[in-house]
CSV table of C-alpha atoms in Angstrom, one decimal:
chain,number,residue,atom,x,y,z
A,1,UNK,CA,0.0,0.0,0.0
A,2,UNK,CA,1.3,3.5,-0.8
A,3,UNK,CA,1.7,5.9,2.0
A,4,UNK,CA,2.1,9.6,1.6
A,5,UNK,CA,5.9,9.5,1.5
A,6,UNK,CA,6.1,6.8,-1.1
A,7,UNK,CA,3.4,8.4,-3.2
A,8,UNK,CA,5.2,11.7,-3.2
A,9,UNK,CA,8.5,10.1,-3.9
A,10,UNK,CA,7.1,8.1,-6.9
A,11,UNK,CA,5.2,11.1,-8.2
A,12,UNK,CA,8.4,13.2,-8.2
A,13,UNK,CA,10.3,10.5,-9.9
A,14,UNK,CA,7.7,10.0,-12.6
A,15,UNK,CA,7.5,13.7,-13.2
A,16,UNK,CA,11.2,13.7,-13.8
A,17,UNK,CA,10.8,10.9,-16.3
A,18,UNK,CA,8.1,12.8,-18.1
A,19,UNK,CA,10.4,15.8,-18.4
A,20,UNK,CA,13.0,13.5,-19.8
A,21,UNK,CA,10.8,12.7,-22.8
A,22,UNK,CA,11.9,16.0,-24.4
A,23,UNK,CA,15.4,14.5,-24.7
A,24,UNK,CA,14.4,11.3,-26.5
A,25,UNK,CA,16.1,10.6,-29.8
A,26,UNK,CA,14.5,11.6,-33.0
A,27,UNK,CA,14.1,8.0,-34.1
A,28,UNK,CA,13.1,6.6,-30.7
A,29,UNK,CA,9.9,5.1,-32.1
A,30,UNK,CA,11.7,3.1,-34.8
A,31,UNK,CA,11.7,-0.7,-34.6
A,32,UNK,CA,14.7,-1.7,-36.7
A,33,UNK,CA,16.5,-5.0,-36.5
A,34,UNK,CA,17.7,-6.4,-33.1
A,35,UNK,CA,21.2,-6.3,-31.9
A,36,UNK,CA,23.6,-9.0,-33.2
A,37,UNK,CA,23.1,-12.5,-31.6
A,38,UNK,CA,26.6,-12.5,-30.2
A,39,UNK,CA,26.3,-9.0,-28.7
A,40,UNK,CA,28.1,-8.4,-25.4
A,41,UNK,CA,25.5,-7.0,-22.9
A,42,UNK,CA,27.5,-5.8,-20.0
A,43,UNK,CA,28.3,-3.4,-17.2
A,44,UNK,CA,31.6,-1.9,-16.2
A,45,UNK,CA,33.6,-0.8,-13.2
A,46,UNK,CA,37.1,0.3,-12.3
A,47,UNK,CA,39.2,-1.1,-9.5
A,48,UNK,CA,40.2,2.3,-8.1
A,49,UNK,CA,36.5,3.3,-7.8
A,50,UNK,CA,35.0,0.1,-6.2
A,51,UNK,CA,37.7,-2.0,-4.5
A,52,UNK,CA,39.0,0.3,-1.7
A,53,UNK,CA,42.6,1.4,-1.3
A,54,UNK,CA,45.2,-0.8,-3.2
A,55,UNK,CA,47.5,-0.4,-0.2
A,56,UNK,CA,45.6,-3.1,1.7
A,57,UNK,CA,46.9,-6.7,1.7
A,58,UNK,CA,50.3,-6.1,0.2
A,59,UNK,CA,49.6,-3.4,-2.5
A,60,UNK,CA,51.1,0.0,-3.1
A,61,UNK,CA,49.9,3.5,-3.6
A,62,UNK,CA,48.4,4.9,-6.7
A,63,UNK,CA,48.7,8.6,-7.6
A,64,UNK,CA,45.3,9.1,-6.0
A,65,UNK,CA,46.4,8.2,-2.5
A,66,UNK,CA,48.7,11.2,-1.9
A,67,UNK,CA,46.3,13.4,-3.9
A,68,UNK,CA,43.3,12.4,-1.7
A,69,UNK,CA,45.2,13.2,1.5
A,70,UNK,CA,45.1,16.9,0.5
A,71,UNK,CA,42.3,19.0,2.0
A,72,UNK,CA,39.3,19.6,-0.3
A,73,UNK,CA,40.5,17.0,-2.8
A,74,UNK,CA,36.9,15.8,-3.2
A,75,UNK,CA,33.6,17.7,-3.0
A,76,UNK,CA,32.5,15.8,0.1
A,77,UNK,CA,35.9,15.3,1.7
A,78,UNK,CA,35.8,11.6,1.1
A,79,UNK,CA,38.5,9.2,-0.1
A,80,UNK,CA,38.5,5.8,-1.9
A,81,UNK,CA,39.9,4.0,1.3
A,82,UNK,CA,36.8,1.8,1.4
A,83,UNK,CA,34.7,2.7,-1.6
A,84,UNK,CA,32.4,-0.3,-2.2
A,85,UNK,CA,34.9,-2.6,-0.5
A,86,UNK,CA,34.7,-4.8,-3.6
A,87,UNK,CA,38.1,-6.3,-3.0
A,88,UNK,CA,36.7,-8.0,0.1
A,89,UNK,CA,33.0,-8.2,-1.0
A,90,UNK,CA,33.6,-9.5,-4.5
A,91,UNK,CA,31.3,-12.4,-4.0
A,92,UNK,CA,28.4,-10.0,-3.4
A,93,UNK,CA,29.3,-8.3,-6.7
A,94,UNK,CA,29.2,-11.6,-8.4
A,95,UNK,CA,25.7,-12.1,-7.1
A,96,UNK,CA,24.7,-8.7,-8.4
A,97,UNK,CA,26.1,-9.6,-11.8
A,98,UNK,CA,24.2,-12.9,-11.8
A,99,UNK,CA,20.9,-11.1,-10.9
A,100,UNK,CA,21.4,-8.5,-13.5
A,101,UNK,CA,21.6,-11.1,-16.3
A,102,UNK,CA,24.5,-9.6,-18.3
A,103,UNK,CA,26.7,-11.8,-20.3
A,104,UNK,CA,29.9,-9.7,-20.0
A,105,UNK,CA,31.6,-7.7,-17.3
A,106,UNK,CA,34.3,-5.1,-17.8
A,107,UNK,CA,36.6,-4.5,-14.8
A,108,UNK,CA,40.1,-3.3,-14.3
A,109,UNK,CA,42.9,-5.0,-12.4
A,110,UNK,CA,44.6,-2.6,-10.0
A,111,UNK,CA,48.2,-1.9,-11.2
A,112,UNK,CA,49.6,-0.8,-7.8
A,113,UNK,CA,47.8,-3.6,-6.0
A,114,UNK,CA,49.5,-6.2,-8.3
A,115,UNK,CA,52.8,-4.4,-8.6
A,116,UNK,CA,53.3,-2.3,-5.4
A,117,UNK,CA,56.3,-0.5,-6.9
A,118,UNK,CA,54.7,-0.2,-10.4
A,119,UNK,CA,57.3,-2.7,-11.8
A,120,UNK,CA,59.3,-5.6,-10.5
A,121,UNK,CA,58.0,-6.9,-7.2
A,122,UNK,CA,54.7,-8.9,-7.5
A,123,UNK,CA,52.0,-9.1,-5.0
A,124,UNK,CA,50.9,-12.8,-5.4
A,125,UNK,CA,47.9,-12.4,-3.1
A,126,UNK,CA,46.5,-9.8,-5.5
A,127,UNK,CA,47.0,-12.1,-8.5
A,128,UNK,CA,45.3,-14.9,-6.6
A,129,UNK,CA,42.3,-12.6,-5.9
A,130,UNK,CA,41.7,-11.8,-9.6
A,131,UNK,CA,42.1,-15.5,-10.4
A,132,UNK,CA,39.2,-16.3,-8.1
A,133,UNK,CA,37.1,-13.4,-9.5
A,134,UNK,CA,37.6,-14.4,-13.1
A,135,UNK,CA,36.7,-18.0,-12.3
A,136,UNK,CA,33.6,-16.9,-10.5
A,137,UNK,CA,32.5,-14.9,-13.6
A,138,UNK,CA,33.0,-17.8,-15.8
A,139,UNK,CA,31.0,-20.0,-13.4
A,140,UNK,CA,28.0,-17.9,-14.0
A,141,UNK,CA,28.6,-17.7,-17.8
A,142,UNK,CA,29.8,-14.1,-17.9
A,143,UNK,CA,32.6,-13.1,-20.2
A,144,UNK,CA,35.4,-11.2,-18.4
A,145,UNK,CA,36.6,-8.0,-20.2
A,146,UNK,CA,39.8,-6.8,-18.6
A,147,UNK,CA,41.1,-3.2,-18.6
A,148,UNK,CA,44.8,-3.2,-17.8
A,149,UNK,CA,45.1,0.4,-16.7
A,150,UNK,CA,42.2,2.5,-15.6
A,151,UNK,CA,43.5,5.7,-13.9
A,152,UNK,CA,45.3,4.1,-11.0
A,153,UNK,CA,48.9,4.9,-12.0
A,154,UNK,CA,51.4,3.6,-9.4
A,155,UNK,CA,52.8,6.4,-7.2
A,156,UNK,CA,56.2,4.9,-7.3
A,157,UNK,CA,56.4,5.3,-11.1
A,158,UNK,CA,55.1,8.8,-10.9
A,159,UNK,CA,58.0,9.6,-8.6
A,160,UNK,CA,60.2,8.5,-11.5
A,161,UNK,CA,58.6,11.0,-13.9
A,162,UNK,CA,55.4,9.1,-14.8
A,163,UNK,CA,54.4,9.3,-18.4
A,164,UNK,CA,57.2,11.7,-19.2
A,165,UNK,CA,59.8,9.0,-18.5
A,166,UNK,CA,60.9,7.4,-21.7
A,167,UNK,CA,60.7,4.0,-19.9
A,168,UNK,CA,56.9,4.5,-19.2
A,169,UNK,CA,55.7,2.6,-22.3
A,170,UNK,CA,57.7,-0.4,-21.2
A,171,UNK,CA,56.3,-0.2,-17.7
A,172,UNK,CA,52.8,-0.6,-18.9
A,173,UNK,CA,53.7,-3.3,-21.5
A,174,UNK,CA,55.5,-5.3,-18.8
A,175,UNK,CA,52.4,-5.1,-16.6
A,176,UNK,CA,50.1,-6.1,-19.5
A,177,UNK,CA,52.4,-9.1,-20.2
A,178,UNK,CA,52.2,-10.2,-16.6
A,179,UNK,CA,48.4,-10.1,-16.6
A,180,UNK,CA,48.2,-11.9,-20.0
A,181,UNK,CA,50.5,-14.7,-18.9
A,182,UNK,CA,48.4,-15.2,-15.8
A,183,UNK,CA,44.8,-14.8,-17.1
A,184,UNK,CA,44.7,-15.2,-20.9
A,185,UNK,CA,43.8,-18.9,-20.7
A,186,UNK,CA,40.4,-17.6,-19.5
A,187,UNK,CA,40.3,-13.9,-20.6
A,188,UNK,CA,39.8,-13.2,-24.3
A,189,UNK,CA,38.9,-9.5,-24.3
A,190,UNK,CA,41.5,-6.9,-23.3
A,191,UNK,CA,41.6,-3.1,-23.1
A,192,UNK,CA,45.0,-1.7,-22.7
A,193,UNK,CA,44.1,1.8,-21.3
A,194,UNK,CA,40.9,3.5,-20.3
A,195,UNK,CA,40.3,7.1,-21.5
A,196,UNK,CA,43.8,8.4,-22.1
A,197,UNK,CA,42.3,11.7,-23.3
A,198,UNK,CA,40.6,12.1,-19.9
A,199,UNK,CA,43.3,11.2,-17.4
A,200,UNK,CA,46.1,12.9,-19.3
A,201,UNK,CA,44.2,16.1,-20.1
A,202,UNK,CA,42.7,16.4,-16.6
A,203,UNK,CA,46.0,15.7,-14.9
A,204,UNK,CA,48.5,17.6,-17.1
A,205,UNK,CA,46.4,20.2,-19.0
A,206,UNK,CA,43.7,21.1,-16.5
A,207,UNK,CA,45.6,19.9,-13.4
A,208,UNK,CA,42.5,18.7,-11.7
A,209,UNK,CA,43.4,15.0,-11.5
A,210,UNK,CA,46.6,13.7,-9.8
A,211,UNK,CA,49.4,14.6,-10.0
A,212,UNK,CA,47.7,17.9,-10.9
A,213,UNK,CA,50.7,19.5,-12.5
A,214,UNK,CA,50.1,21.8,-15.5
A,215,UNK,CA,52.6,21.0,-18.2
A,216,UNK,CA,53.9,23.1,-21.0
A,217,UNK,CA,52.8,22.2,-24.6
A,218,UNK,CA,55.9,20.2,-25.5
A,219,UNK,CA,55.5,18.0,-22.4
A,220,UNK,CA,51.8,17.6,-23.0
A,221,UNK,CA,52.7,16.1,-26.4
A,222,UNK,CA,55.5,14.1,-25.1
A,223,UNK,CA,53.4,12.5,-22.4
A,224,UNK,CA,50.5,11.7,-24.8
A,225,UNK,CA,52.9,10.1,-27.3
A,226,UNK,CA,54.4,8.0,-24.5
A,227,UNK,CA,50.9,6.9,-23.4
A,228,UNK,CA,50.1,5.9,-26.9
A,229,UNK,CA,53.4,4.0,-27.2
A,230,UNK,CA,52.5,2.3,-23.9
A,231,UNK,CA,49.3,1.2,-25.6
A,232,UNK,CA,51.1,-0.1,-28.7
A,233,UNK,CA,53.7,-2.0,-26.7
A,234,UNK,CA,50.9,-3.5,-24.6
A,235,UNK,CA,49.1,-4.7,-27.7
A,236,UNK,CA,52.3,-6.4,-28.8
A,237,UNK,CA,52.9,-7.9,-25.3
A,238,UNK,CA,49.3,-9.2,-25.0
A,239,UNK,CA,49.3,-10.8,-28.4
A,240,UNK,CA,52.7,-12.4,-27.8
A,241,UNK,CA,51.9,-13.8,-24.4
A,242,UNK,CA,48.3,-14.8,-25.0
A,243,UNK,CA,47.4,-18.5,-24.5
A,244,UNK,CA,44.4,-18.2,-26.9
A,245,UNK,CA,43.3,-15.9,-29.6
A,246,UNK,CA,42.5,-12.5,-28.0
A,247,UNK,CA,40.6,-9.3,-28.8
A,248,UNK,CA,42.5,-6.1,-27.9
A,249,UNK,CA,41.7,-2.4,-28.1
A,250,UNK,CA,42.1,0.9,-26.2
A,251,UNK,CA,39.0,2.6,-24.8
A,252,UNK,CA,38.7,6.4,-25.5
A,253,UNK,CA,36.3,8.9,-24.0
A,254,UNK,CA,34.2,9.8,-27.1
A,255,UNK,CA,34.0,13.6,-27.6
A,256,UNK,CA,31.7,13.4,-30.5
A,257,UNK,CA,29.5,16.2,-31.8
A,258,UNK,CA,26.0,15.7,-33.2
A,259,UNK,CA,24.3,17.6,-36.1
A,260,UNK,CA,21.8,20.3,-35.2
A,261,UNK,CA,19.6,18.9,-38.0
A,262,UNK,CA,20.0,15.9,-40.3
A,263,UNK,CA,20.9,18.1,-43.3
A,264,UNK,CA,24.0,17.0,-45.2
A,265,UNK,CA,25.7,20.3,-44.3
A,266,UNK,CA,25.0,20.0,-40.6
A,267,UNK,CA,26.1,16.4,-40.5
A,268,UNK,CA,29.4,17.3,-42.2
A,269,UNK,CA,29.9,20.1,-39.7
A,270,UNK,CA,29.3,17.8,-36.7
A,271,UNK,CA,31.7,15.2,-38.2
A,272,UNK,CA,34.4,17.6,-39.0
A,273,UNK,CA,34.3,19.3,-35.6
A,274,UNK,CA,34.5,15.9,-33.9
A,275,UNK,CA,37.9,15.2,-35.4
A,276,UNK,CA,39.5,18.6,-35.4
A,277,UNK,CA,41.6,19.8,-32.5
A,278,UNK,CA,39.7,22.5,-30.6
A,279,UNK,CA,39.2,23.2,-26.9
A,280,UNK,CA,36.5,21.0,-25.5
A,281,UNK,CA,34.4,21.6,-22.3
A,282,UNK,CA,33.2,18.5,-20.5
A,283,UNK,CA,31.6,20.5,-17.7
A,284,UNK,CA,29.6,23.7,-18.5
A,285,UNK,CA,31.6,26.7,-17.6
A,286,UNK,CA,34.9,24.8,-17.3
A,287,UNK,CA,38.0,25.8,-19.3
A,288,UNK,CA,38.3,24.1,-22.7
A,289,UNK,CA,41.0,21.4,-23.1
A,290,UNK,CA,42.7,20.5,-26.4
A,291,UNK,CA,43.9,17.0,-25.6
A,292,UNK,CA,40.4,15.7,-24.9
A,293,UNK,CA,40.0,15.4,-28.7
A,294,UNK,CA,39.3,11.9,-30.1
A,295,UNK,CA,41.4,12.1,-33.2
A,296,UNK,CA,44.5,13.2,-31.4
A,297,UNK,CA,44.5,9.7,-29.7
A,298,UNK,CA,42.8,7.5,-32.3
A,299,UNK,CA,44.2,8.6,-35.6
A,300,UNK,CA,47.7,7.3,-34.8
A,301,UNK,CA,46.3,4.0,-33.7
A,302,UNK,CA,43.8,3.4,-36.5
A,303,UNK,CA,45.1,5.5,-39.4
A,304,UNK,CA,48.9,5.4,-38.7
A,305,UNK,CA,49.3,9.1,-38.8
A,306,UNK,CA,49.1,12.0,-36.4
A,307,UNK,CA,46.1,14.3,-36.3
A,308,UNK,CA,46.8,17.2,-38.7
A,309,UNK,CA,45.1,20.0,-36.9
A,310,UNK,CA,46.8,18.9,-33.7
A,311,UNK,CA,50.3,18.9,-35.2
A,312,UNK,CA,49.5,22.4,-36.6
A,313,UNK,CA,48.3,23.6,-33.3
A,314,UNK,CA,51.3,22.4,-31.3
A,315,UNK,CA,53.9,23.3,-34.0
A,316,UNK,CA,57.4,22.9,-32.8
A,317,UNK,CA,56.1,21.6,-29.5
A,318,UNK,CA,55.0,18.5,-31.3
A,319,UNK,CA,58.6,17.3,-31.7
A,320,UNK,CA,57.9,14.1,-29.7
A,321,UNK,CA,55.4,12.9,-32.4
A,322,UNK,CA,58.0,11.1,-34.4
A,323,UNK,CA,57.7,8.4,-37.1
A,324,UNK,CA,59.5,6.0,-34.9
A,325,UNK,CA,56.9,6.5,-32.1
A,326,UNK,CA,54.2,6.1,-34.7
A,327,UNK,CA,55.5,2.6,-35.7
A,328,UNK,CA,55.0,1.5,-32.1
A,329,UNK,CA,51.6,3.1,-31.7
A,330,UNK,CA,50.1,1.8,-35.0
A,331,UNK,CA,49.4,-1.8,-33.9
A,332,UNK,CA,46.4,-3.8,-35.2
A,333,UNK,CA,43.5,-3.7,-32.8
A,334,UNK,CA,40.2,-5.5,-33.0
A,335,UNK,CA,37.7,-2.8,-32.0
A,336,UNK,CA,37.1,0.9,-31.8
A,337,UNK,CA,36.2,0.9,-28.1
A,338,UNK,CA,34.5,4.1,-26.9
A,339,UNK,CA,32.9,5.5,-23.8
A,340,UNK,CA,29.9,7.7,-24.8
A,341,UNK,CA,27.8,9.9,-22.4
A,342,UNK,CA,26.8,13.1,-24.1
A,343,UNK,CA,27.5,15.4,-27.0
A,344,UNK,CA,27.2,19.0,-28.3
A,345,UNK,CA,25.3,20.0,-31.4
A,346,UNK,CA,26.9,21.7,-34.4
A,347,UNK,CA,25.6,23.3,-37.6
A,348,UNK,CA,27.2,24.6,-40.8
A,349,UNK,CA,28.0,28.2,-40.1
A,350,UNK,CA,27.6,31.1,-42.5
A,351,UNK,CA,31.3,31.0,-43.4
A,352,UNK,CA,31.0,27.2,-44.1
A,353,UNK,CA,32.8,26.3,-40.9
A,354,UNK,CA,31.2,24.2,-38.1
A,355,UNK,CA,29.4,26.3,-35.5
A,356,UNK,CA,28.3,25.1,-32.1
A,357,UNK,CA,24.6,25.4,-31.3
A,358,UNK,CA,23.9,26.3,-27.7
A,359,UNK,CA,21.9,23.7,-25.7
A,360,UNK,CA,18.3,24.7,-25.2
A,361,UNK,CA,17.8,26.2,-21.8
A,362,UNK,CA,15.5,23.4,-20.7
A,363,UNK,CA,17.7,20.5,-21.7
A,364,UNK,CA,17.8,18.0,-18.9
A,365,UNK,CA,21.1,17.5,-17.2
A,366,UNK,CA,22.4,15.1,-14.6
A,367,UNK,CA,23.7,16.3,-11.2
A,368,UNK,CA,27.1,16.2,-12.8
A,369,UNK,CA,26.0,18.9,-15.3
A,370,UNK,CA,26.2,16.5,-18.3
A,371,UNK,CA,23.4,17.0,-20.8
A,372,UNK,CA,21.2,14.0,-21.6
A,373,UNK,CA,21.6,13.5,-25.4
A,374,UNK,CA,20.5,10.0,-26.4
A,375,UNK,CA,21.4,10.5,-30.1
A,376,UNK,CA,25.1,10.4,-29.2
A,377,UNK,CA,24.7,6.7,-29.4
A,378,UNK,CA,23.7,7.1,-33.0
A,379,UNK,CA,26.2,9.7,-34.2
A,380,UNK,CA,29.1,8.6,-32.1
A,381,UNK,CA,29.2,5.0,-33.4
A,382,UNK,CA,28.4,6.2,-36.9
A,383,UNK,CA,31.1,8.8,-37.2
A,384,UNK,CA,33.7,6.5,-35.5
A,385,UNK,CA,32.8,3.6,-37.7
A,386,UNK,CA,33.0,5.7,-40.9
A,387,UNK,CA,36.4,7.1,-40.0
A,388,UNK,CA,38.2,4.1,-38.6
A,389,UNK,CA,36.3,1.1,-40.2
A,390,UNK,CA,36.4,-0.9,-37.0
A,391,UNK,CA,33.7,-2.7,-35.1
A,392,UNK,CA,32.3,-0.5,-32.3
A,393,UNK,CA,32.4,-1.6,-28.7
A,394,UNK,CA,30.7,0.9,-26.3
A,395,UNK,CA,32.7,0.3,-23.1
A,396,UNK,CA,30.8,2.9,-21.0
A,397,UNK,CA,27.5,4.7,-21.2
A,398,UNK,CA,25.5,5.9,-18.2
A,399,UNK,CA,24.3,8.7,-16.1
A,400,UNK,CA,24.4,9.9,-12.5
A,401,UNK,CA,21.3,10.7,-10.6
A,402,UNK,CA,20.3,11.6,-7.0
A,403,UNK,CA,19.0,8.1,-6.2
A,404,UNK,CA,17.5,7.2,-2.8
A,405,UNK,CA,15.9,4.1,-1.3
A,406,UNK,CA,12.2,4.5,-1.1
A,407,UNK,CA,10.1,3.5,1.9
A,408,UNK,CA,9.2,0.3,0.1
A,409,UNK,CA,12.9,-0.7,0.1
A,410,UNK,CA,13.3,-0.3,-3.6
A,411,UNK,CA,15.2,2.3,-5.7
A,412,UNK,CA,12.9,3.9,-8.2
A,413,UNK,CA,14.9,5.6,-10.9
A,414,UNK,CA,12.6,6.1,-13.9
A,415,UNK,CA,14.9,8.7,-15.4
A,416,UNK,CA,17.8,6.3,-15.7
A,417,UNK,CA,15.4,3.6,-17.0
A,418,UNK,CA,14.3,5.9,-19.7
A,419,UNK,CA,17.9,6.9,-20.4
A,420,UNK,CA,18.9,3.3,-21.0
A,421,UNK,CA,15.9,2.7,-23.3
A,422,UNK,CA,16.5,5.9,-25.4
A,423,UNK,CA,20.3,5.6,-25.7
A,424,UNK,CA,20.0,1.9,-26.7
A,425,UNK,CA,17.3,2.8,-29.2
A,426,UNK,CA,19.7,5.3,-30.8
A,427,UNK,CA,22.5,2.6,-30.8
A,428,UNK,CA,20.2,0.2,-32.5
A,429,UNK,CA,19.5,2.7,-35.2
A,430,UNK,CA,23.2,3.0,-35.9
A,431,UNK,CA,23.4,-0.7,-36.2
A,432,UNK,CA,20.4,-0.7,-38.5
A,433,UNK,CA,22.2,2.0,-40.7
A,434,UNK,CA,25.2,-0.3,-41.2
A,435,UNK,CA,27.4,0.3,-38.2
A,436,UNK,CA,29.1,-3.0,-37.1
A,437,UNK,CA,28.8,-3.2,-33.3
A,438,UNK,CA,29.7,-5.9,-30.8
A,439,UNK,CA,28.8,-4.7,-27.3
A,440,UNK,CA,27.4,-2.2,-24.8
A,441,UNK,CA,28.6,-1.8,-21.2
A,442,UNK,CA,26.5,0.3,-18.8
A,443,UNK,CA,28.5,2.5,-16.5
A,444,UNK,CA,28.4,1.5,-13.8
A,445,UNK,CA,27.5,-1.8,-12.1
A,446,UNK,CA,27.6,-0.1,-8.7
A,447,UNK,CA,27.4,3.3,-7.2
A,448,UNK,CA,31.0,4.1,-6.5
A,449,UNK,CA,33.8,6.6,-5.8
A,450,UNK,CA,33.6,9.2,-8.5
A,451,UNK,CA,37.1,10.7,-8.3
A,452,UNK,CA,37.1,14.5,-7.3
A,453,UNK,CA,33.3,14.2,-6.9
A,454,UNK,CA,33.7,11.7,-4.1
A,455,UNK,CA,30.4,10.0,-3.5
A,456,UNK,CA,28.2,12.8,-4.8
A,457,UNK,CA,27.5,11.1,-8.1
A,458,UNK,CA,25.5,7.8,-8.3
A,459,UNK,CA,26.1,6.2,-11.7
A,460,UNK,CA,25.2,2.7,-10.7
A,461,UNK,CA,22.3,0.5,-11.7
A,462,UNK,CA,22.9,-1.0,-8.3
A,463,UNK,CA,22.4,1.2,-5.3
A,464,UNK,CA,25.2,1.1,-2.6
A,465,UNK,CA,24.6,2.2,0.9
A,466,UNK,CA,28.0,3.8,1.6
A,467,UNK,CA,27.5,3.1,5.4
A,468,UNK,CA,26.4,-0.5,5.4
A,469,UNK,CA,27.7,-1.2,1.8
A,470,UNK,CA,24.5,-3.1,1.1
A,471,UNK,CA,23.8,-3.6,-2.6
A,472,UNK,CA,20.3,-3.1,-4.0
A,473,UNK,CA,19.3,-3.4,-7.7
A,474,UNK,CA,17.6,-0.3,-8.9
A,475,UNK,CA,14.5,-0.4,-11.1
A,476,UNK,CA,16.8,0.5,-14.1
A,477,UNK,CA,18.7,-2.7,-13.5
A,478,UNK,CA,15.5,-4.7,-13.8
A,479,UNK,CA,14.6,-2.9,-16.9
A,480,UNK,CA,18.0,-3.4,-18.4
A,481,UNK,CA,17.8,-7.1,-17.6
A,482,UNK,CA,14.5,-7.3,-19.5
A,483,UNK,CA,16.1,-5.7,-22.5
A,484,UNK,CA,19.0,-8.2,-22.4
A,485,UNK,CA,16.6,-11.2,-22.0
A,486,UNK,CA,14.7,-10.1,-25.1
A,487,UNK,CA,17.8,-9.0,-27.0
A,488,UNK,CA,16.2,-5.6,-27.3
A,489,UNK,CA,12.7,-6.6,-28.2
A,490,UNK,CA,11.4,-4.8,-25.1
A,491,UNK,CA,12.8,-1.4,-26.3
């Protein structure tokens, strides 16, 4: 029976969902073909955000540990010391995964937990932990998708210069080789690096992520080239050490623009602006950052050349972008893996150049400030597939919301439920229009530690009580499970 509190709570939630209808994609009512039969329906996490500090049980520090000891490092003053305590409560997470009904799970293996010094000495207890976790996934028929490096750079390597050290590509490749030798008898899918454009731009260009040191342009380029060489060497190491045929890629944060209309001119403007180096804002009002650009990172990997407008922008400061480095970076990969959340709209300007169209004042935004733009899952895969000719793997897509447990004990999140429906409808349209795609991973499996936001942002389809650490599937999780069971027929 509904009491007044639960009635008002549900009324507010459904009112929010009704408002959300304005953001639904243009082709949301289409019913094209279903997703491929071998499609990876998944959810994703990162060790640094769910496990708790890597220093426990024999691990070392990541760059986040000293950063989070500083006053006001996070909005709520929190740290990742406990997070979801998934390193100890991993069996609870396995049960959540089982209930969700996904057939694939993307997670990262903590670099400083496995290699406390970043290189050399191995923490066998950590390797044993991930052995058990991988086996538990396989026991419930879930495909493990491993990210080698997801933001948790070892502090001991940072003390040696981090990504500016010429040995840094080898450090990552050696770590990738260690993991491959240990787990590739059971793990087929590998991602070398998560979002290099995010962690490098935010740490070295905007100085908001650790080590939070603004670098001059020549060092920005040098670090980015070293990161890409780390990817290339890791691809080589994974393929050489693999005990079975493997699929390897790098996951980028997709900064894709969408056309204001579907006129050819506006589509061309959106496409061109997506792959031209310009300052990008990821939070309204924040300074723009150049190295967030997709093509700066992806063109060397897929096209075997550096992004032209980027080289022109940096000029003599691009000296590190050499042909020798390019030979290492340009390794064959199996997917264009991309994390997609939102996008800006562009039109063809009066002078023929792309022109940004302001968001409508009533556009719905998440508490993070990100606009809800479902059509990004159409235009993002479409533009990336056209440019790079590689199967698309969406390795993250999701939204934060101010979720609460209702008096009935459930978590009613109709806005997120609608979000998943509308974004997947747009993705299905891209597939119908010829984009080859192999998977979708919702971010995130669990509410977790969201970096400088602390615990202010709840991205999970599973609610986590950060006091008791109890996990509760949200309504959106049940809706996602229904989509998976029907292979999208319920959209």
